[in-house]
Short mmCIF file of C-alpha atoms in Angstrom, two decimals:
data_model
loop_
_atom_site.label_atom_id
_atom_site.label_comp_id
_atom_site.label_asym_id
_atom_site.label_seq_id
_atom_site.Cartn_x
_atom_site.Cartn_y
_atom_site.Cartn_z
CA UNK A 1 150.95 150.09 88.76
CA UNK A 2 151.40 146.73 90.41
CA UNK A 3 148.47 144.14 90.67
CA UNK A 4 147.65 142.50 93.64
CA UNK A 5 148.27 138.41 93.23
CA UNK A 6 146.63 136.55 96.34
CA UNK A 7 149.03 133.17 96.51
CA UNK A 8 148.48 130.18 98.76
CA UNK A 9 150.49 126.82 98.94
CA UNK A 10 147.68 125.24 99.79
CA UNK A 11 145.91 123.48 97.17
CA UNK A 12 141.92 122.81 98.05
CA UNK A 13 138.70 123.87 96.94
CA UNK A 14 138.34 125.74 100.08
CA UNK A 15 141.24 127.89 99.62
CA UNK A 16 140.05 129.05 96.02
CA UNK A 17 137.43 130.21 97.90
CA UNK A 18 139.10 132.09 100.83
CA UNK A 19 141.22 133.63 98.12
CA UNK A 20 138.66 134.58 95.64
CA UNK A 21 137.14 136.68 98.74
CA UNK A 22 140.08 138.34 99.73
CA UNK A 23 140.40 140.20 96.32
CA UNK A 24 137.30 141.98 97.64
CA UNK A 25 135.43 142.04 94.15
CA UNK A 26 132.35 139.90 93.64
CA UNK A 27 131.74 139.46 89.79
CA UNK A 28 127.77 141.05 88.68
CA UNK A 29 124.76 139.85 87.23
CA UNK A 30 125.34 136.48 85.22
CA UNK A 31 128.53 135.20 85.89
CA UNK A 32 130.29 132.95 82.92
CA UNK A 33 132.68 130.37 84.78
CA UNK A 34 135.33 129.35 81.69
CA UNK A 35 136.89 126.14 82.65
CA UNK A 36 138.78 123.53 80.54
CA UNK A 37 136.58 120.15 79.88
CA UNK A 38 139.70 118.33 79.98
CA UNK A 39 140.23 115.97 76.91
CA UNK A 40 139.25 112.25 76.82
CA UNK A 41 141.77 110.50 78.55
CA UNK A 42 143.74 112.93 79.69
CA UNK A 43 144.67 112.58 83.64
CA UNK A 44 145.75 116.06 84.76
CA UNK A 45 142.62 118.35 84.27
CA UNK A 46 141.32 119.70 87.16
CA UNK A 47 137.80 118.01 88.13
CA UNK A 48 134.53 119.38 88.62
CA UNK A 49 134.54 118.58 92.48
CA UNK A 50 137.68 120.77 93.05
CA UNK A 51 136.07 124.08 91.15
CA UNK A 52 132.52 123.51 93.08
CA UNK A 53 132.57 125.67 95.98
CA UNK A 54 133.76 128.55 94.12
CA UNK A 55 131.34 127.49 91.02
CA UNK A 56 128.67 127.73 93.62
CA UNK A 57 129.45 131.11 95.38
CA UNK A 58 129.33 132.96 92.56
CA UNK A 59 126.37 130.92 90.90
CA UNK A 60 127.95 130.55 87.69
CA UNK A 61 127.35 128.99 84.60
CA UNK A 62 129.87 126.65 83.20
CA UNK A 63 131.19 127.47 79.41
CA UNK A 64 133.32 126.30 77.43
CA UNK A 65 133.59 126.43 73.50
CA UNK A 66 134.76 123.44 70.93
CA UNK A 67 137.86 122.24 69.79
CA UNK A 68 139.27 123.19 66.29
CA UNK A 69 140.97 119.67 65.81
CA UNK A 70 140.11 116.20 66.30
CA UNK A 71 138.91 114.45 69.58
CA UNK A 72 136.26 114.15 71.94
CA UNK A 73 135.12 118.29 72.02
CA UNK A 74 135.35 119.21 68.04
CA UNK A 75 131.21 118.76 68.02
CA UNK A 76 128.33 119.95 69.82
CA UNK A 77 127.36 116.31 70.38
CA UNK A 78 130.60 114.76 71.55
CA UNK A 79 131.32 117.77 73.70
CA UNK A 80 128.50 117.98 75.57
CA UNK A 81 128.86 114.31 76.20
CA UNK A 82 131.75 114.35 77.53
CA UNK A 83 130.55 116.84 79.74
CA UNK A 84 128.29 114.75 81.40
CA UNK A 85 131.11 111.66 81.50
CA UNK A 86 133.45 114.11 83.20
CA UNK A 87 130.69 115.36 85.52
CA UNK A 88 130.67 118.96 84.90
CA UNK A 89 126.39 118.29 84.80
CA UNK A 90 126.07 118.73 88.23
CA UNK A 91 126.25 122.71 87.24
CA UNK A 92 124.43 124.80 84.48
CA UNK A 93 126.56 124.05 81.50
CA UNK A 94 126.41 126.33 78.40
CA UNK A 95 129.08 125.54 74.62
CA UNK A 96 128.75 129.25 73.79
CA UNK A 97 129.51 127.80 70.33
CA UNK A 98 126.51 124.96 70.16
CA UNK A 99 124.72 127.06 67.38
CA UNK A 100 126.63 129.88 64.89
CA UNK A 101 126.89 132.47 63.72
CA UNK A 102 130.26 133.16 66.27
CA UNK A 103 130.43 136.76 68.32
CA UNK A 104 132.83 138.91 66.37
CA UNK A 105 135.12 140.83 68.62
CA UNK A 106 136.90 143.93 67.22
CA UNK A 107 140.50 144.33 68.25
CA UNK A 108 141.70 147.65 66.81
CA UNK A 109 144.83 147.49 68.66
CA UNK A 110 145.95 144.20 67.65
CA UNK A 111 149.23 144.06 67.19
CA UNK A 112 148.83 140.40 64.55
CA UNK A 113 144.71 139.76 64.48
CA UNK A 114 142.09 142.22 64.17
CA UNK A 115 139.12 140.27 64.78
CA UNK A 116 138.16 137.67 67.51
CA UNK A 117 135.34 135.16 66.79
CA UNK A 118 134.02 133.94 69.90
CA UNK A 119 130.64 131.50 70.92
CA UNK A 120 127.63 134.04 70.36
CA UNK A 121 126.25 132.80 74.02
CA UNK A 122 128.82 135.12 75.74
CA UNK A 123 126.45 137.51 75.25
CA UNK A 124 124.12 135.92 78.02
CA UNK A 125 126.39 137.02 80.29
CA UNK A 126 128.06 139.89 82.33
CA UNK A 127 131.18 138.87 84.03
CA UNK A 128 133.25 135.72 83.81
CA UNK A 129 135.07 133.85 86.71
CA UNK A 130 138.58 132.51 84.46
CA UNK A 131 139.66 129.12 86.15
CA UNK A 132 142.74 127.90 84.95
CA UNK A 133 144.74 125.03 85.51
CA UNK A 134 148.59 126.41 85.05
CA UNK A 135 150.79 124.40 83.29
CA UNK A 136 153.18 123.53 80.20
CA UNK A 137 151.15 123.34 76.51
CA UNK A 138 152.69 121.38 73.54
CA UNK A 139 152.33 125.00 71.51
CA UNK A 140 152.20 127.84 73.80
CA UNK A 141 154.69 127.06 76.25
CA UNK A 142 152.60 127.11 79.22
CA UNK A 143 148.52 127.35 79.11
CA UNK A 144 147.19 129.34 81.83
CA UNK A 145 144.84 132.55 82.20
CA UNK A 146 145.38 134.43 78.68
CA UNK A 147 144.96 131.43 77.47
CA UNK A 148 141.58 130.95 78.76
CA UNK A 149 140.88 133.83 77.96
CA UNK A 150 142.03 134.00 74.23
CA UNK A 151 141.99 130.11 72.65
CA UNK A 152 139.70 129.13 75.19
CA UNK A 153 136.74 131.94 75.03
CA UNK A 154 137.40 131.38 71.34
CA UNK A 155 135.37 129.24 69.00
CA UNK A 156 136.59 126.26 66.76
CA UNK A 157 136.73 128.69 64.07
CA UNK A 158 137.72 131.59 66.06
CA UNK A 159 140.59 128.99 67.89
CA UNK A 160 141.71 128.11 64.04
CA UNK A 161 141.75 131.66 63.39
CA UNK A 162 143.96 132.47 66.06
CA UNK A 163 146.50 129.90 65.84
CA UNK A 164 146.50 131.06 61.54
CA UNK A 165 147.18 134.52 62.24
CA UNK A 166 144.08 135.17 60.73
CA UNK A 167 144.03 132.43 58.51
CA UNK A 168 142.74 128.81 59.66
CA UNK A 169 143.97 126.99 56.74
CA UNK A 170 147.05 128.44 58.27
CA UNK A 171 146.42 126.53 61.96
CA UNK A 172 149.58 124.36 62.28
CA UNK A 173 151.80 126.56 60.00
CA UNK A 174 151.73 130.18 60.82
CA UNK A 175 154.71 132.09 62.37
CA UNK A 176 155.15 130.78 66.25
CA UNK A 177 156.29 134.21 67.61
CA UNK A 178 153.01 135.58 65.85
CA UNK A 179 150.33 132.76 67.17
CA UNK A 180 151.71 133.99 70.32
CA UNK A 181 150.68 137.49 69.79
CA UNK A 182 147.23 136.57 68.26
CA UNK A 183 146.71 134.79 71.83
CA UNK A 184 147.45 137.83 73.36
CA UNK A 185 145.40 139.94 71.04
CA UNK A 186 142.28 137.68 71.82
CA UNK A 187 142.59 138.28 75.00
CA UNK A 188 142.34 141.82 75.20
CA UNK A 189 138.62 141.72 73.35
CA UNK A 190 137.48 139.60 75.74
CA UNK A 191 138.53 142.02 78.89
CA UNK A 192 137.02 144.50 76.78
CA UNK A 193 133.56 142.93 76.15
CA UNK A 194 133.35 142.42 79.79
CA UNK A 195 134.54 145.60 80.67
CA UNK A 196 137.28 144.08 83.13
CA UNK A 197 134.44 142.22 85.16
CA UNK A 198 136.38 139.22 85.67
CA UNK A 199 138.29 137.28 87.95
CA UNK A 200 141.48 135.06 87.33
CA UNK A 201 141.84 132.05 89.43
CA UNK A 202 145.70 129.35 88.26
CA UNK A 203 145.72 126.64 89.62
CA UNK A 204 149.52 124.87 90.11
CA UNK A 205 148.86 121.36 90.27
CA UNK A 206 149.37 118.35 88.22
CA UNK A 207 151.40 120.33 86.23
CA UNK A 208 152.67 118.03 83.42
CA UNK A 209 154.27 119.77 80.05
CA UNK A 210 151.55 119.16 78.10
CA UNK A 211 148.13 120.58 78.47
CA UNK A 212 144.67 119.16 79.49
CA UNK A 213 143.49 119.45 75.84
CA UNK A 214 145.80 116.41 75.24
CA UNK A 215 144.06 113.02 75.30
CA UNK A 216 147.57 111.14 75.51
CA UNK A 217 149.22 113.82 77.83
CA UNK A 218 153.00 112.93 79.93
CA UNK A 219 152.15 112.73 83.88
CA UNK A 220 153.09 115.77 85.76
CA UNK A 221 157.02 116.51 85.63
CA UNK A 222 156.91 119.09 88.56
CA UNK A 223 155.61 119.29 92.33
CA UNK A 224 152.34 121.32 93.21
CA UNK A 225 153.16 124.63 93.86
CA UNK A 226 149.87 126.55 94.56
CA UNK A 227 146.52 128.44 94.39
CA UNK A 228 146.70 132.30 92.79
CA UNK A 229 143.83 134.62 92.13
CA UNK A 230 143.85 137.80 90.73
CA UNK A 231 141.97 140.43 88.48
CA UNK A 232 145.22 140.95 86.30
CA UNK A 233 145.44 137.66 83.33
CA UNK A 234 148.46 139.34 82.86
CA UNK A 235 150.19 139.71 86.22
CA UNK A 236 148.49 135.96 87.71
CA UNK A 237 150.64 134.35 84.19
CA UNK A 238 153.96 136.06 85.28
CA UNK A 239 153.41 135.39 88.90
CA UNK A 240 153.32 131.90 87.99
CA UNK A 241 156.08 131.57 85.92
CA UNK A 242 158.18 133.02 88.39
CA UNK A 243 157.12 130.55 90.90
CA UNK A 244 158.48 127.92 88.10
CA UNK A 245 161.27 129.92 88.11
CA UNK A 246 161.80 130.26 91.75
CA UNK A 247 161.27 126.61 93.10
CA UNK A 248 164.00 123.82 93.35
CA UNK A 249 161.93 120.93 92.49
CA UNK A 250 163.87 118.32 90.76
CA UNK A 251 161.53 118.20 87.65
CA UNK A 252 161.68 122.04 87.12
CA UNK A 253 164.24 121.50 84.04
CA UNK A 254 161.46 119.89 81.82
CA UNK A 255 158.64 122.47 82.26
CA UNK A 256 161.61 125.19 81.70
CA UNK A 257 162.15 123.62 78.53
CA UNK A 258 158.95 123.28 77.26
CA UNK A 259 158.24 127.28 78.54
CA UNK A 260 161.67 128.26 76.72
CA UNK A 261 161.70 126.15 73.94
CA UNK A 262 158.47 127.74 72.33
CA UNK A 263 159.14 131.26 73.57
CA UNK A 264 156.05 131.15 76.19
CA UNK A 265 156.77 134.11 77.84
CA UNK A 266 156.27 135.91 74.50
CA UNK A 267 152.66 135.77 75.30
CA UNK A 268 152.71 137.68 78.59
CA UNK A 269 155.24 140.13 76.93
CA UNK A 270 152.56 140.84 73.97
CA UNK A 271 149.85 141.15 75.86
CA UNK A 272 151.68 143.83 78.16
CA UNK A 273 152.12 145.69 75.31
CA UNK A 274 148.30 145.94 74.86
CA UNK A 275 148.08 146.96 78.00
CA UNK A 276 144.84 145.10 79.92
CA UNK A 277 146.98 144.16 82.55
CA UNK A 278 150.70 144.70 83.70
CA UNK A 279 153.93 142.47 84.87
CA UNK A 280 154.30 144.34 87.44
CA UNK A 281 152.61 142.62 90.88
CA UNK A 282 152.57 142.36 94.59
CA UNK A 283 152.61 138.60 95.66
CA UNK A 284 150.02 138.58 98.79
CA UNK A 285 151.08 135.01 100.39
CA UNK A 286 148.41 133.54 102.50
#
């Protein structure tokens, strides 16, 4: 069955909102918003201003978990300092991985992982609001909502475990084709834990090939394109990589290549094969 995919070509904070209501499901009890803290120095991540309205409709808490690599989020400490220098402290801000021991997730399905070790504080909460900002990642291909949902939900042992196959001392190593797969795995034991209470929002904008977890990251290659939401990770990713697809902008070439050259569609394919969401979707333009 298709999913609906609300699309706008407008890019504000206002016409999240309008979009997030149209999908006619408001997310229950206490509402997780996952957003991406945006490396150091990197210049594309979407700011706290632009997610605020919607932030404050559903009267979420902000979460995020820490890095599994060097930089400015790999500690409680730094992380939640750079919180503050980014401004994400003008809303409640929870690092579901602050304290151990991690949330294991079963994945019986799992096509390459069988376990997902997530920040314990999840379980404060009953739905989660998924903002993503779409765009090209230095390993994935693209980053976008199954990303959020799988690396990003993760925590820095859980993200090490995902990008080993299992095996962290595996993180930069392991088969490409099958990090892909543990993303998509991942993902589905988060839409599981929350029962499919959650809401996808991708954001098409400043869309450079590399992602916002890069301190040093290339400006954005590609015009703005626009606002999606959805309740389907899986149909919101292909939507937007059609839209790539689809558009004539002159710097379409280089996100192409960085989406083709490590096989980022791969993701979306694996994760339709587990089944928590489908490729098949009805683009509502607005």
């Amino acid at each position: 069955m298709a999913s609906n995919v609300y699309f706008s070509r407008t890019i504000t904070p206002e016409k999240v909102l309008e979009l997030y209501k149209m999908l006619g499901k408001e997310l229950q009890g206490r509402v997780a918003v996952k957003v991406h803290s945006g490396e150091k120095g990197n210049q594309n991540f979407l700011k706290p201003d632009f997610w605020k309205p919607i932030i404050e409709h559903v009267g979420g808490t902000v979460v995020e978990c820490n890095t599994a690599y060097d930089g400015a989020r790999n500690t409680t400490e730094k992380h939640l300092e750079l919180f503050k220098y980014h401004g994400w402290d003008i809303f409640p801000v929870d690092l579901l991985d602050a304290e151990g021991p991690d949330l294991e997730l079963d994945i019986p399905n799992g096509k390459k992982i069988k376990k997902n070790y997530v920040g314990k504080n999840i379980a404060n909460y009953d739905s989660m609001l998924v903002l993503s900002h779409f765009k090209g990642h230095p390993m994935g291909g693209y980053g976008g909502a199954i990303k959020q949902l799988s690396i990003g939900v993760a925590s820095s042992y859980g993200k090490g475990y995902i990008h080993g196959v299992g095996d962290p001392a595996d993180f930069w190593n392991s088969d490409h084709d099958s990090f892909l797969e543990s993303m998509a795995d991942a993902a589905s034991s988060v839409v599981e834990y929350f029962k499919g209470n959650l809401i996808y929002v991708n954001v098409m904008k400043n869309m450079s090939v590399d992602c916002d977890c890069c301190a040093v990251a290339e400006d954005p290659c590609i015009a703005d394109i626009g606002v999606l939401v959805s309740d389907d990770p899986i149909a919101i990713d292909k939507a937007c990589i059609d839209l790539v697809y689809a558009c004539t902008d002159e710097g379409k070439p280089h996100l192409v290549e960085r989406i083709e050259s490590r096989n980022g569609v791969h993701t979306i394919e694996a994760a339709a094969v587990l089944g928590y969401g489908s490729t098949e979707y009805n683009l509502i333009e607005v």
